[in-house]
PDB file of C-alpha atoms in Angstrom:
ATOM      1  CA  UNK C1404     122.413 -99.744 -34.165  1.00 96.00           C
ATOM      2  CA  UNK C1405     125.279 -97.999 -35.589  1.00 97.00           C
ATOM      3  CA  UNK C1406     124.818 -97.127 -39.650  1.00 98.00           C
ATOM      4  CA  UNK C1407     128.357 -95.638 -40.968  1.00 98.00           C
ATOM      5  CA  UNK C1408     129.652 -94.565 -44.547  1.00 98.00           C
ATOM      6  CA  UNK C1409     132.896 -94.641 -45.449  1.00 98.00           C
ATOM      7  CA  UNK C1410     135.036 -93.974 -48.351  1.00 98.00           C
ATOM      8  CA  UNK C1411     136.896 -96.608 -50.479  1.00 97.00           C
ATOM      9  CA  UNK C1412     140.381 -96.348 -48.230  1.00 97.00           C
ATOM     10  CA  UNK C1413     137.767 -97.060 -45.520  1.00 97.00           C
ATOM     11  CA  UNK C1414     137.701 -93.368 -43.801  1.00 98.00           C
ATOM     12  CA  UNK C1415     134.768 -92.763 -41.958  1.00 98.00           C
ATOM     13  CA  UNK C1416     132.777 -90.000 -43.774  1.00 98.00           C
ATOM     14  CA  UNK C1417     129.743 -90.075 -41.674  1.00 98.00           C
ATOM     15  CA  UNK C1418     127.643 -91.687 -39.247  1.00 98.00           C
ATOM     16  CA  UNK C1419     123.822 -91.722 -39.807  1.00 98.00           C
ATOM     17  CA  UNK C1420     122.787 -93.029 -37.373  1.00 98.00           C
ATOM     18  CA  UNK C1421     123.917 -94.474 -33.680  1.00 97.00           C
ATOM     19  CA  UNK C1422     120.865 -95.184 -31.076  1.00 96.00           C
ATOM     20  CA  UNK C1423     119.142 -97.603 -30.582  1.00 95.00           C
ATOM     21  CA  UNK C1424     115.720 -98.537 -32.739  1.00 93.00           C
ATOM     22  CA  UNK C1425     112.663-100.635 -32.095  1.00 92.00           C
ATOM     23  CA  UNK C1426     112.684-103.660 -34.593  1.00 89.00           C
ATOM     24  CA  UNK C1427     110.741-103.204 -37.789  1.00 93.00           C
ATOM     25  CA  UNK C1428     111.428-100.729 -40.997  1.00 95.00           C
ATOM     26  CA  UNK C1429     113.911 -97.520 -40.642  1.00 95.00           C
ATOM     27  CA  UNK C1430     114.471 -95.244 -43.484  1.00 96.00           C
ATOM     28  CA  UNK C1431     118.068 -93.163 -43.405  1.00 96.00           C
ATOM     29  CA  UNK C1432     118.600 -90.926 -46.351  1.00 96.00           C
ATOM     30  CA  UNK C1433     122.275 -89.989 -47.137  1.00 97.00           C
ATOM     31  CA  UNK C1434     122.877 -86.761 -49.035  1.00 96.00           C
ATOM     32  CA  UNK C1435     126.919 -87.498 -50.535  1.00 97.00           C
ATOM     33  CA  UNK C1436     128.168 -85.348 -47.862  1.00 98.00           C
ATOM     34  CA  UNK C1437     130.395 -85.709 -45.121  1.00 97.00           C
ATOM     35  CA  UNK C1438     129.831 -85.226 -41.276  1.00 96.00           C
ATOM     36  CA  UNK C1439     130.784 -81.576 -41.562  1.00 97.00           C
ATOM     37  CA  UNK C1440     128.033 -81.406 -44.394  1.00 97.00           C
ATOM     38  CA  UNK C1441     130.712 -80.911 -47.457  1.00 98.00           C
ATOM     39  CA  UNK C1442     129.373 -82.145 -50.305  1.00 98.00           C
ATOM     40  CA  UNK C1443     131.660 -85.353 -50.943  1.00 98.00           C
ATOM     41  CA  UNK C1444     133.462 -85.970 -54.721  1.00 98.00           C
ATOM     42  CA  UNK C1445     131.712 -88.513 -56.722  1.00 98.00           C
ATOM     43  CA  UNK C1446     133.229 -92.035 -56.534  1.00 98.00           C
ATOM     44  CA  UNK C1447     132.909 -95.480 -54.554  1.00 98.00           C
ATOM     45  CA  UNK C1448     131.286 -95.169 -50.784  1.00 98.00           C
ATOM     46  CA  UNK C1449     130.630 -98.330 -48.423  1.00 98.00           C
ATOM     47  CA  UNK C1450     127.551 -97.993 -46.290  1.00 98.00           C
ATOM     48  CA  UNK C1451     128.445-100.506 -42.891  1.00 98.00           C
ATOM     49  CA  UNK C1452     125.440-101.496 -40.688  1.00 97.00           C
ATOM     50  CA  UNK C1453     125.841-102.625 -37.527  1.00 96.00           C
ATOM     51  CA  UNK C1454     124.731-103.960 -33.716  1.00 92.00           C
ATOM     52  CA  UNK C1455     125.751-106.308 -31.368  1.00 87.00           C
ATOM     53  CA  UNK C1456     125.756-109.169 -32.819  1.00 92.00           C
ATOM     54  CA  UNK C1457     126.257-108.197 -36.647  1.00 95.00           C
ATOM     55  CA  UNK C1458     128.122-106.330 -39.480  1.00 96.00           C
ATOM     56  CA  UNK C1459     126.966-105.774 -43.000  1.00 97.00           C
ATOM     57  CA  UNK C1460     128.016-103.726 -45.728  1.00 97.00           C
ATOM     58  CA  UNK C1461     127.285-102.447 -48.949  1.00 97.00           C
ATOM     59  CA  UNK C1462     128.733-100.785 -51.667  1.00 98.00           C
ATOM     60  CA  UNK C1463     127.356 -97.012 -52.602  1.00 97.00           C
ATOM     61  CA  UNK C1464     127.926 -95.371 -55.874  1.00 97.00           C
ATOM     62  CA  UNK C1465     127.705 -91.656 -55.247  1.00 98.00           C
ATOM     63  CA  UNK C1466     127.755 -90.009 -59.223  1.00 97.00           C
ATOM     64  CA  UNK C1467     127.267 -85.976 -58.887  1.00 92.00           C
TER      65      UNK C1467
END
């Protein structure tokens, strides 16, 4: 499993998470900031989920 967030150019800002997880409930909290912990601007953020044999993606709104 491979949980990204990128920003709305579609940079990768940071990856949460990339091992691999029993099936059943996860919980992954993102804090607005970037892999080098900077706190990231407010604005438009796109959370991508993925393994291998799907994408999905959602759209984050990150307000400071």
């Amino acid at each position: 499993v491979r949980l990204t967030v990128h920003d709305i150019s579609g940079r990768l800002v940071e990856t949460l998470v990339e091992s691999r997880l029993e099936s059943g409930y996860h919980r992954v909290v993102w804090r607005g900031t970037d892999s080098e912990g900077n706190d990231l601007p407010s604005g438009v953020y796109f959370a991508r989920l993925g393994d291998s044999d799907s994408v999905r993606s959602c759209k984050l709104l990150l307000i400071r």
